[in-house]
Amino acid sequence: LKVNNQNPIGIFDSGFGGLTVMKEVAKLLPCENIIYIGDTARLPYGTKSAETVLQYSLEIADILYKKGCKLLIVACNTACSHSLEALSQLLSIPVIGVIQPGAELIQDKTRVAVLATSGTIRSGVYQNLIQSFAPNSTIYPVACPLFVPLIEEGYGETHAAYLIAESYLSSLKGKIDAALLGCTHYPLMRQTIQRVLGSEVHLIEPASACAEKAKKVLTQTGLLSTQEKPLYQFFATDDPEKFCRLGQSFFGAHLSHCEHLYL
Ligand code: DGL
């Protein structure tokens, strides 16, 4: 497939979390057309096996590729953990994820907690990358499987979420300098996480570093768009109205239209 600079950027996630990444991409690259797919029919990815998530990711990425995307952003840490390498090898367009940009933000000698889904933690991808970028850091990986359903029900910043966060994270108190939000849903629980860990702990989100990387890749390949009015297209594999309703808190803006993508 031949791509030129007006072709869209493709972004996908298991559902809504990737919209927190799209928000940063749209902010940094306001001239880019973007196609977003949320695989809401098969969410969550975070509790599923590596093989299943790989299969789902290949399928969604292929749809974006066939829609003519010039760059693919895997805006789901779980999908990145299990499919980024395969996607980079299979597709003839650049593919970037959220994990490497996030891991690169960790300074050496930091004591850092990595908070993510069970699948992401089990894959060890964050642990390995942080170890290679910041070899003298101390890493505390913590799977937080109840965070995604809480956030999707709009409970991210509630007392119930605080109690669950406390049971996952209280043992980290006093041991860490930073916590990396290794799931694209977690920005919607940021205040709760901060309250549990204490204000001195620095919370790190990979989304804007991922957007910077997208800009760099498009600049290097001469594929930056120059048009004035970008087009955003949203697709969901389950109920598009629900996608618009839930999606706006992740995207930080009203979502007026989403199409149902039947797999
Ligand atoms: N947003 C996904 C991630 O970044 C997790 C959501 C899910 O479990 O499907 O890992």
PDB file of C-alpha atoms and ligand atoms in Angstrom:
ATOM      1  CA  LEU A   1       0.000   0.000   0.000  1.00  0.00           C
ATOM      2  CA  LYS A   2       1.235   3.460  -0.895  1.00  0.00           C
ATOM      3  CA  VAL A   3       0.832   6.122   1.757  1.00  0.00           C
ATOM      4  CA  ASN A   4       1.232   9.884   1.591  1.00  0.00           C
ATOM      5  CA  ASN A   5       1.225  12.589   4.235  1.00  0.00           C
ATOM      6  CA  GLN A   6      -2.562  13.135   4.215  1.00  0.00           C
ATOM      7  CA  ASN A   7      -3.202   9.492   5.075  1.00  0.00           C
ATOM      8  CA  PRO A   8      -4.445   8.946   8.624  1.00  0.00           C
ATOM      9  CA  ILE A   9      -2.670   7.763  11.738  1.00  0.00           C
ATOM     10  CA  GLY A  10      -4.260   4.541  13.026  1.00  0.00           C
ATOM     11  CA  ILE A  11      -4.687   4.102  16.771  1.00  0.00           C
ATOM     12  CA  PHE A  12      -6.195   1.159  18.601  1.00  0.00           C
ATOM     13  CA  ASP A  13      -6.916  -0.108  22.069  1.00  0.00           C
ATOM     14  CA  SER A  14      -9.117  -2.769  23.607  1.00  0.00           C
ATOM     15  CA  GLY A  15     -11.655  -0.028  24.217  1.00  0.00           C
ATOM     16  CA  PHE A  16     -11.488   3.467  25.611  1.00  0.00           C
ATOM     17  CA  GLY A  17      -8.064   3.743  27.252  1.00  0.00           C
ATOM     18  CA  GLY A  18      -6.294   4.532  23.981  1.00  0.00           C
ATOM     19  CA  LEU A  19      -8.325   7.724  23.759  1.00  0.00           C
ATOM     20  CA  THR A  20      -6.039   9.145  26.475  1.00  0.00           C
ATOM     21  CA  VAL A  21      -3.195   8.611  23.982  1.00  0.00           C
ATOM     22  CA  MET A  22      -5.168   9.938  21.013  1.00  0.00           C
ATOM     23  CA  LYS A  23      -5.865  13.090  23.026  1.00  0.00           C
ATOM     24  CA  GLU A  24      -2.107  13.756  23.322  1.00  0.00           C
ATOM     25  CA  VAL A  25      -1.467  12.873  19.663  1.00  0.00           C
ATOM     26  CA  ALA A  26      -4.240  15.230  18.532  1.00  0.00           C
ATOM     27  CA  LYS A  27      -2.832  17.985  20.740  1.00  0.00           C
ATOM     28  CA  LEU A  28       0.733  17.639  19.485  1.00  0.00           C
ATOM     29  CA  LEU A  29      -0.157  16.899  15.856  1.00  0.00           C
ATOM     30  CA  PRO A  30      -3.290  18.962  15.190  1.00  0.00           C
ATOM     31  CA  CYS A  31      -3.134  18.555  11.398  1.00  0.00           C
ATOM     32  CA  GLU A  32      -3.300  14.752  11.396  1.00  0.00           C
ATOM     33  CA  ASN A  33      -6.282  12.674  10.333  1.00  0.00           C
ATOM     34  CA  ILE A  34      -6.793   9.882  12.851  1.00  0.00           C
ATOM     35  CA  ILE A  35      -8.726   6.620  12.750  1.00  0.00           C
ATOM     36  CA  TYR A  36      -9.353   5.083  16.170  1.00  0.00           C
ATOM     37  CA  ILE A  37     -10.589   1.562  16.770  1.00  0.00           C
ATOM     38  CA  GLY A  38     -11.774   0.434  20.200  1.00  0.00           C
ATOM     39  CA  ASP A  39     -12.220  -3.322  20.369  1.00  0.00           C
ATOM     40  CA  THR A  40     -14.988  -2.962  22.943  1.00  0.00           C
ATOM     41  CA  ALA A  41     -16.661  -6.269  22.029  1.00  0.00           C
ATOM     42  CA  ARG A  42     -13.616  -8.193  23.248  1.00  0.00           C
ATOM     43  CA  LEU A  43     -12.433  -5.973  26.095  1.00  0.00           C
ATOM     44  CA  PRO A  44     -10.708  -6.393  28.492  1.00  0.00           C
ATOM     45  CA  TYR A  45      -7.427  -7.505  26.971  1.00  0.00           C
ATOM     46  CA  GLY A  46      -5.623  -7.263  30.299  1.00  0.00           C
ATOM     47  CA  THR A  47      -6.945 -10.513  31.717  1.00  0.00           C
ATOM     48  CA  LYS A  48      -6.584 -12.594  28.530  1.00  0.00           C
ATOM     49  CA  SER A  49      -3.735 -14.837  27.386  1.00  0.00           C
ATOM     50  CA  ALA A  50      -0.843 -13.549  25.294  1.00  0.00           C
ATOM     51  CA  GLU A  51      -1.970 -15.685  22.322  1.00  0.00           C
ATOM     52  CA  THR A  52      -5.508 -14.290  22.363  1.00  0.00           C
ATOM     53  CA  VAL A  53      -4.359 -10.682  22.646  1.00  0.00           C
ATOM     54  CA  LEU A  54      -1.850 -11.209  19.831  1.00  0.00           C
ATOM     55  CA  GLN A  55      -4.611 -12.598  17.610  1.00  0.00           C
ATOM     56  CA  TYR A  56      -6.963  -9.697  18.385  1.00  0.00           C
ATOM     57  CA  SER A  57      -4.224  -7.117  17.847  1.00  0.00           C
ATOM     58  CA  LEU A  58      -3.190  -8.557  14.473  1.00  0.00           C
ATOM     59  CA  GLU A  59      -6.790  -8.474  13.348  1.00  0.00           C
ATOM     60  CA  ILE A  60      -7.426  -4.853  14.386  1.00  0.00           C
ATOM     61  CA  ALA A  61      -4.061  -3.652  13.061  1.00  0.00           C
ATOM     62  CA  ASP A  62      -4.778  -5.270   9.699  1.00  0.00           C
ATOM     63  CA  ILE A  63      -8.048  -3.322   9.446  1.00  0.00           C
ATOM     64  CA  LEU A  64      -6.231  -0.035  10.145  1.00  0.00           C
ATOM     65  CA  TYR A  65      -3.498  -0.920   7.669  1.00  0.00           C
ATOM     66  CA  LYS A  66      -6.063  -1.658   4.962  1.00  0.00           C
ATOM     67  CA  LYS A  67      -7.721   1.686   5.657  1.00  0.00           C
ATOM     68  CA  GLY A  68      -4.458   3.239   4.477  1.00  0.00           C
ATOM     69  CA  CYS A  69      -2.910   4.311   7.783  1.00  0.00           C
ATOM     70  CA  LYS A  70       0.589   5.744   7.418  1.00  0.00           C
ATOM     71  CA  LEU A  71       1.549   5.061  11.043  1.00  0.00           C
ATOM     72  CA  LEU A  72       0.112   2.657  13.603  1.00  0.00           C
ATOM     73  CA  ILE A  73      -0.008   3.517  17.301  1.00  0.00           C
ATOM     74  CA  VAL A  74      -0.751   0.610  19.611  1.00  0.00           C
ATOM     75  CA  ALA A  75      -2.364   2.649  22.403  1.00  0.00           C
ATOM     76  CA  CYS A  76      -2.824  -0.284  24.753  1.00  0.00           C
ATOM     77  CA  ASN A  77      -0.037  -1.503  26.992  1.00  0.00           C
ATOM     78  CA  THR A  78      -1.415  -5.035  27.030  1.00  0.00           C
ATOM     79  CA  ALA A  79      -1.609  -5.210  23.227  1.00  0.00           C
ATOM     80  CA  CYS A  80       1.920  -3.746  23.011  1.00  0.00           C
ATOM     81  CA  SER A  81       3.243  -6.347  25.436  1.00  0.00           C
ATOM     82  CA  HIS A  82       2.032  -9.193  23.278  1.00  0.00           C
ATOM     83  CA  SER A  83       2.031  -7.906  19.701  1.00  0.00           C
ATOM     84  CA  LEU A  84       4.328  -4.944  19.064  1.00  0.00           C
ATOM     85  CA  GLU A  85       7.193  -7.022  17.710  1.00  0.00           C
ATOM     86  CA  ALA A  86       4.960  -9.093  15.441  1.00  0.00           C
ATOM     87  CA  LEU A  87       3.187  -5.996  14.130  1.00  0.00           C
ATOM     88  CA  SER A  88       6.453  -4.180  13.405  1.00  0.00           C
ATOM     89  CA  GLN A  89       7.642  -7.178  11.407  1.00  0.00           C
ATOM     90  CA  LEU A  90       4.405  -7.798   9.536  1.00  0.00           C
ATOM     91  CA  LEU A  91       3.423  -4.281   8.513  1.00  0.00           C
ATOM     92  CA  SER A  92       5.241  -2.079   6.033  1.00  0.00           C
ATOM     93  CA  ILE A  93       4.300   1.097   7.952  1.00  0.00           C
ATOM     94  CA  PRO A  94       5.986   2.310  11.151  1.00  0.00           C
ATOM     95  CA  VAL A  95       4.437   0.884  14.327  1.00  0.00           C
ATOM     96  CA  ILE A  96       4.888   2.485  17.735  1.00  0.00           C
ATOM     97  CA  GLY A  97       3.567   1.585  21.147  1.00  0.00           C
ATOM     98  CA  VAL A  98       3.241   3.140  24.581  1.00  0.00           C
ATOM     99  CA  ILE A  99       5.624   0.937  26.535  1.00  0.00           C
ATOM    100  CA  GLN A 100       8.988   2.029  25.168  1.00  0.00           C
ATOM    101  CA  PRO A 101       8.194   5.773  25.348  1.00  0.00           C
ATOM    102  CA  GLY A 102       7.034   5.179  28.943  1.00  0.00           C
ATOM    103  CA  ALA A 103      10.054   3.111  29.956  1.00  0.00           C
ATOM    104  CA  GLU A 104      12.421   5.744  28.515  1.00  0.00           C
ATOM    105  CA  LEU A 105      10.992   8.294  30.962  1.00  0.00           C
ATOM    106  CA  ILE A 106      12.440   6.428  33.944  1.00  0.00           C
ATOM    107  CA  GLN A 107      15.657   7.982  35.194  1.00  0.00           C
ATOM    108  CA  ASP A 108      18.432   5.765  36.391  1.00  0.00           C
ATOM    109  CA  LYS A 109      18.496   5.005  40.135  1.00  0.00           C
ATOM    110  CA  THR A 110      14.746   5.588  40.446  1.00  0.00           C
ATOM    111  CA  ARG A 111      12.678   3.282  42.627  1.00  0.00           C
ATOM    112  CA  VAL A 112       9.689   2.866  40.376  1.00  0.00           C
ATOM    113  CA  ALA A 113       6.433   0.964  40.594  1.00  0.00           C
ATOM    114  CA  VAL A 114       4.936  -0.215  37.317  1.00  0.00           C
ATOM    115  CA  LEU A 115       1.137  -0.378  37.620  1.00  0.00           C
ATOM    116  CA  ALA A 116      -0.536  -2.290  34.805  1.00  0.00           C
ATOM    117  CA  THR A 117      -2.891  -5.093  33.820  1.00  0.00           C
ATOM    118  CA  SER A 118      -2.065  -8.690  34.705  1.00  0.00           C
ATOM    119  CA  GLY A 119      -1.133  -9.421  31.072  1.00  0.00           C
ATOM    120  CA  THR A 120       1.294  -6.505  30.843  1.00  0.00           C
ATOM    121  CA  ILE A 121       2.980  -7.355  34.144  1.00  0.00           C
ATOM    122  CA  ARG A 122       3.194 -11.054  33.291  1.00  0.00           C
ATOM    123  CA  SER A 123       4.857 -10.294  29.933  1.00  0.00           C
ATOM    124  CA  GLY A 124       7.784  -8.588  31.724  1.00  0.00           C
ATOM    125  CA  VAL A 125       8.180  -6.118  28.842  1.00  0.00           C
ATOM    126  CA  TYR A 126       8.211  -3.009  31.055  1.00  0.00           C
ATOM    127  CA  GLN A 127      10.584  -4.617  33.537  1.00  0.00           C
ATOM    128  CA  ASN A 128      13.041  -5.559  30.755  1.00  0.00           C
ATOM    129  CA  LEU A 129      12.930  -2.197  28.995  1.00  0.00           C
ATOM    130  CA  ILE A 130      13.294  -0.137  32.185  1.00  0.00           C
ATOM    131  CA  GLN A 131      16.169  -2.387  33.188  1.00  0.00           C
ATOM    132  CA  SER A 132      17.899  -1.681  29.882  1.00  0.00           C
ATOM    133  CA  PHE A 133      17.329   2.123  29.921  1.00  0.00           C
ATOM    134  CA  ALA A 134      17.885   2.607  33.657  1.00  0.00           C
ATOM    135  CA  PRO A 135      19.964  -0.358  34.853  1.00  0.00           C
ATOM    136  CA  ASN A 136      20.307   0.917  38.419  1.00  0.00           C
ATOM    137  CA  SER A 137      16.629   1.454  38.984  1.00  0.00           C
ATOM    138  CA  THR A 138      14.576  -0.696  41.343  1.00  0.00           C
ATOM    139  CA  ILE A 139      11.353  -1.904  39.780  1.00  0.00           C
ATOM    140  CA  TYR A 140       8.198  -2.913  41.616  1.00  0.00           C
ATOM    141  CA  PRO A 141       5.729  -4.435  39.124  1.00  0.00           C
ATOM    142  CA  VAL A 142       2.130  -4.493  40.387  1.00  0.00           C
ATOM    143  CA  ALA A 143      -0.843  -5.960  38.522  1.00  0.00           C
ATOM    144  CA  CYS A 144      -4.025  -4.010  39.287  1.00  0.00           C
ATOM    145  CA  PRO A 145      -6.737  -6.056  37.536  1.00  0.00           C
ATOM    146  CA  LEU A 146      -9.703  -4.305  39.166  1.00  0.00           C
ATOM    147  CA  PHE A 147      -8.722  -0.811  38.015  1.00  0.00           C
ATOM    148  CA  VAL A 148      -9.973  -1.187  34.419  1.00  0.00           C
ATOM    149  CA  PRO A 149     -13.542  -2.281  35.301  1.00  0.00           C
ATOM    150  CA  LEU A 150     -13.763   0.425  37.995  1.00  0.00           C
ATOM    151  CA  ILE A 151     -12.657   3.098  35.542  1.00  0.00           C
ATOM    152  CA  GLU A 152     -15.049   1.899  32.862  1.00  0.00           C
ATOM    153  CA  GLU A 153     -17.933   2.166  35.279  1.00  0.00           C
ATOM    154  CA  GLY A 154     -16.906   5.726  36.078  1.00  0.00           C
ATOM    155  CA  TYR A 155     -15.631   4.747  39.557  1.00  0.00           C
ATOM    156  CA  GLY A 156     -11.964   5.703  39.098  1.00  0.00           C
ATOM    157  CA  GLU A 157     -12.007   8.616  41.509  1.00  0.00           C
ATOM    158  CA  THR A 158     -14.311   7.228  44.213  1.00  0.00           C
ATOM    159  CA  HIS A 159     -13.848   5.930  47.730  1.00  0.00           C
ATOM    160  CA  ALA A 160     -14.426   2.369  46.479  1.00  0.00           C
ATOM    161  CA  ALA A 161     -11.515   2.806  44.055  1.00  0.00           C
ATOM    162  CA  TYR A 162      -9.402   4.264  46.863  1.00  0.00           C
ATOM    163  CA  LEU A 163      -9.930   1.147  48.990  1.00  0.00           C
ATOM    164  CA  ILE A 164      -9.000  -1.185  46.138  1.00  0.00           C
ATOM    165  CA  ALA A 165      -5.982   0.933  45.202  1.00  0.00           C
ATOM    166  CA  GLU A 166      -4.930   0.849  48.829  1.00  0.00           C
ATOM    167  CA  SER A 167      -5.015  -2.930  48.921  1.00  0.00           C
ATOM    168  CA  TYR A 168      -2.867  -3.152  45.774  1.00  0.00           C
ATOM    169  CA  LEU A 169      -0.471  -0.310  46.537  1.00  0.00           C
ATOM    170  CA  SER A 170      -0.169   0.408  50.246  1.00  0.00           C
ATOM    171  CA  SER A 171       2.871  -1.858  50.646  1.00  0.00           C
ATOM    172  CA  LEU A 172       4.747   0.436  48.206  1.00  0.00           C
ATOM    173  CA  LYS A 173       4.490   3.455  50.510  1.00  0.00           C
ATOM    174  CA  GLY A 174       7.898   4.804  51.429  1.00  0.00           C
ATOM    175  CA  LYS A 175       9.643   2.457  48.991  1.00  0.00           C
ATOM    176  CA  ILE A 176       9.192   4.309  45.699  1.00  0.00           C
ATOM    177  CA  ASP A 177       9.976   7.661  44.073  1.00  0.00           C
ATOM    178  CA  ALA A 178       7.765   7.199  41.032  1.00  0.00           C
ATOM    179  CA  ALA A 179       4.911   5.120  39.675  1.00  0.00           C
ATOM    180  CA  LEU A 180       4.427   4.504  35.990  1.00  0.00           C
ATOM    181  CA  LEU A 181       0.814   4.272  34.845  1.00  0.00           C
ATOM    182  CA  GLY A 182       1.344   1.303  32.531  1.00  0.00           C
ATOM    183  CA  CYS A 183      -2.244   1.049  31.329  1.00  0.00           C
ATOM    184  CA  THR A 184      -3.893   3.669  29.146  1.00  0.00           C
ATOM    185  CA  HIS A 185      -7.003   3.601  31.358  1.00  0.00           C
ATOM    186  CA  TYR A 186      -5.194   4.619  34.535  1.00  0.00           C
ATOM    187  CA  PRO A 187      -5.006   8.396  33.906  1.00  0.00           C
ATOM    188  CA  LEU A 188      -8.706   8.322  34.852  1.00  0.00           C
ATOM    189  CA  MET A 189      -7.735   7.106  38.316  1.00  0.00           C
ATOM    190  CA  ARG A 190      -4.753   9.357  38.733  1.00  0.00           C
ATOM    191  CA  GLN A 191      -5.942  11.295  41.767  1.00  0.00           C
ATOM    192  CA  THR A 192      -6.896   8.141  43.649  1.00  0.00           C
ATOM    193  CA  ILE A 193      -3.526   6.535  42.906  1.00  0.00           C
ATOM    194  CA  GLN A 194      -1.743   9.733  43.949  1.00  0.00           C
ATOM    195  CA  ARG A 195      -3.683   9.875  47.205  1.00  0.00           C
ATOM    196  CA  VAL A 196      -2.807   6.291  48.079  1.00  0.00           C
ATOM    197  CA  LEU A 197       0.885   6.610  47.189  1.00  0.00           C
ATOM    198  CA  GLY A 198       1.352  10.097  48.650  1.00  0.00           C
ATOM    199  CA  SER A 199       2.020  13.443  46.975  1.00  0.00           C
ATOM    200  CA  GLU A 200       5.802  12.933  46.960  1.00  0.00           C
ATOM    201  CA  VAL A 201       5.517  10.043  44.476  1.00  0.00           C
ATOM    202  CA  HIS A 202       5.896  11.187  40.887  1.00  0.00           C
ATOM    203  CA  LEU A 203       3.235   9.668  38.586  1.00  0.00           C
ATOM    204  CA  ILE A 204       4.445   9.012  35.051  1.00  0.00           C
ATOM    205  CA  GLU A 205       2.142   8.650  32.032  1.00  0.00           C
ATOM    206  CA  PRO A 206       3.564   7.485  28.700  1.00  0.00           C
ATOM    207  CA  ALA A 207       0.914   9.163  26.479  1.00  0.00           C
ATOM    208  CA  SER A 208       2.666  12.436  25.677  1.00  0.00           C
ATOM    209  CA  ALA A 209       6.024  10.706  25.158  1.00  0.00           C
ATOM    210  CA  CYS A 210       4.241   8.392  22.727  1.00  0.00           C
ATOM    211  CA  ALA A 211       2.831  11.406  20.876  1.00  0.00           C
ATOM    212  CA  GLU A 212       6.354  12.905  20.693  1.00  0.00           C
ATOM    213  CA  LYS A 213       7.594   9.673  19.203  1.00  0.00           C
ATOM    214  CA  ALA A 214       4.808   9.711  16.606  1.00  0.00           C
ATOM    215  CA  LYS A 215       5.840  13.245  15.647  1.00  0.00           C
ATOM    216  CA  LYS A 216       9.471  12.201  15.340  1.00  0.00           C
ATOM    217  CA  VAL A 217       8.667   9.193  13.159  1.00  0.00           C
ATOM    218  CA  LEU A 218       6.405  11.217  10.854  1.00  0.00           C
ATOM    219  CA  THR A 219       9.005  13.970  10.591  1.00  0.00           C
ATOM    220  CA  GLN A 220      11.772  11.500   9.755  1.00  0.00           C
ATOM    221  CA  THR A 221       9.677   9.751   7.099  1.00  0.00           C
ATOM    222  CA  GLY A 222       8.434  13.025   5.575  1.00  0.00           C
ATOM    223  CA  LEU A 223       4.840  12.045   6.343  1.00  0.00           C
ATOM    224  CA  LEU A 224       3.694  14.955   8.537  1.00  0.00           C
ATOM    225  CA  SER A 225       0.330  16.289   7.451  1.00  0.00           C
ATOM    226  CA  THR A 226      -0.112  19.968   6.647  1.00  0.00           C
ATOM    227  CA  GLN A 227      -3.872  20.248   6.257  1.00  0.00           C
ATOM    228  CA  GLU A 228      -5.952  22.540   8.417  1.00  0.00           C
ATOM    229  CA  LYS A 229      -9.046  20.568   9.364  1.00  0.00           C
ATOM    230  CA  PRO A 230      -8.234  17.048  10.451  1.00  0.00           C
ATOM    231  CA  LEU A 231     -10.797  14.262  10.294  1.00  0.00           C
ATOM    232  CA  TYR A 232     -11.256  11.957  13.281  1.00  0.00           C
ATOM    233  CA  GLN A 233     -13.041   8.662  12.713  1.00  0.00           C
ATOM    234  CA  PHE A 234     -13.998   6.397  15.580  1.00  0.00           C
ATOM    235  CA  PHE A 235     -14.923   2.736  15.293  1.00  0.00           C
ATOM    236  CA  ALA A 236     -15.997   0.352  18.043  1.00  0.00           C
ATOM    237  CA  THR A 237     -16.561  -3.383  17.757  1.00  0.00           C
ATOM    238  CA  ASP A 238     -19.487  -3.115  20.190  1.00  0.00           C
ATOM    239  CA  ASP A 239     -22.248  -0.534  20.752  1.00  0.00           C
ATOM    240  CA  PRO A 240     -21.074   2.760  19.163  1.00  0.00           C
ATOM    241  CA  GLU A 241     -23.363   4.900  21.319  1.00  0.00           C
ATOM    242  CA  LYS A 242     -21.864   3.484  24.462  1.00  0.00           C
ATOM    243  CA  PHE A 243     -18.433   4.192  22.979  1.00  0.00           C
ATOM    244  CA  CYS A 244     -19.301   7.877  22.535  1.00  0.00           C
ATOM    245  CA  ARG A 245     -20.837   8.097  25.998  1.00  0.00           C
ATOM    246  CA  LEU A 246     -17.964   6.470  27.891  1.00  0.00           C
ATOM    247  CA  GLY A 247     -15.250   7.665  25.550  1.00  0.00           C
ATOM    248  CA  GLN A 248     -15.579  11.365  26.202  1.00  0.00           C
ATOM    249  CA  SER A 249     -14.083  11.283  29.679  1.00  0.00           C
ATOM    250  CA  PHE A 250     -11.030   9.494  28.227  1.00  0.00           C
ATOM    251  CA  PHE A 251     -10.737  11.818  25.226  1.00  0.00           C
ATOM    252  CA  GLY A 252     -11.541  14.959  27.212  1.00  0.00           C
ATOM    253  CA  ALA A 253     -13.960  16.156  24.543  1.00  0.00           C
ATOM    254  CA  HIS A 254     -17.364  15.291  23.184  1.00  0.00           C
ATOM    255  CA  LEU A 255     -17.426  12.340  20.765  1.00  0.00           C
ATOM    256  CA  SER A 256     -20.215  12.967  18.326  1.00  0.00           C
ATOM    257  CA  HIS A 257     -19.938   9.959  16.061  1.00  0.00           C
ATOM    258  CA  CYS A 258     -18.706   6.385  16.148  1.00  0.00           C
ATOM    259  CA  GLU A 259     -19.317   3.597  13.678  1.00  0.00           C
ATOM    260  CA  HIS A 260     -19.983  -0.011  14.543  1.00  0.00           C
ATOM    261  CA  LEU A 261     -17.178  -2.191  13.209  1.00  0.00           C
ATOM    262  CA  TYR A 262     -18.356  -5.774  12.760  1.00  0.00           C
ATOM    263  CA  LEU A 263     -15.547  -8.283  12.984  1.00  0.00           C
TER     264      LEU A 263
HETATM  265  N1  DGL B   1      -5.972   0.000  28.110  1.00  0.00           N
HETATM  266  C1  DGL B   1      -5.388  -1.308  28.218  1.00  0.00           C
HETATM  267  C2  DGL B   1      -3.914  -1.183  28.534  1.00  0.00           C
HETATM  268  O1  DGL B   1      -3.332  -0.139  28.342  1.00  0.00           O
HETATM  269  C3  DGL B   1      -6.032  -2.205  29.230  1.00  0.00           C
HETATM  270  C4  DGL B   1      -7.486  -2.418  29.125  1.00  0.00           C
HETATM  271  C5  DGL B   1      -7.865  -3.845  29.013  1.00  0.00           C
HETATM  272  O2  DGL B   1      -7.573  -4.638  29.910  1.00  0.00           O
HETATM  273  O3  DGL B   1      -8.452  -4.160  27.997  1.00  0.00           O
HETATM  274  O4  DGL B   1      -3.304  -2.125  28.971  1.00  0.00           O
END
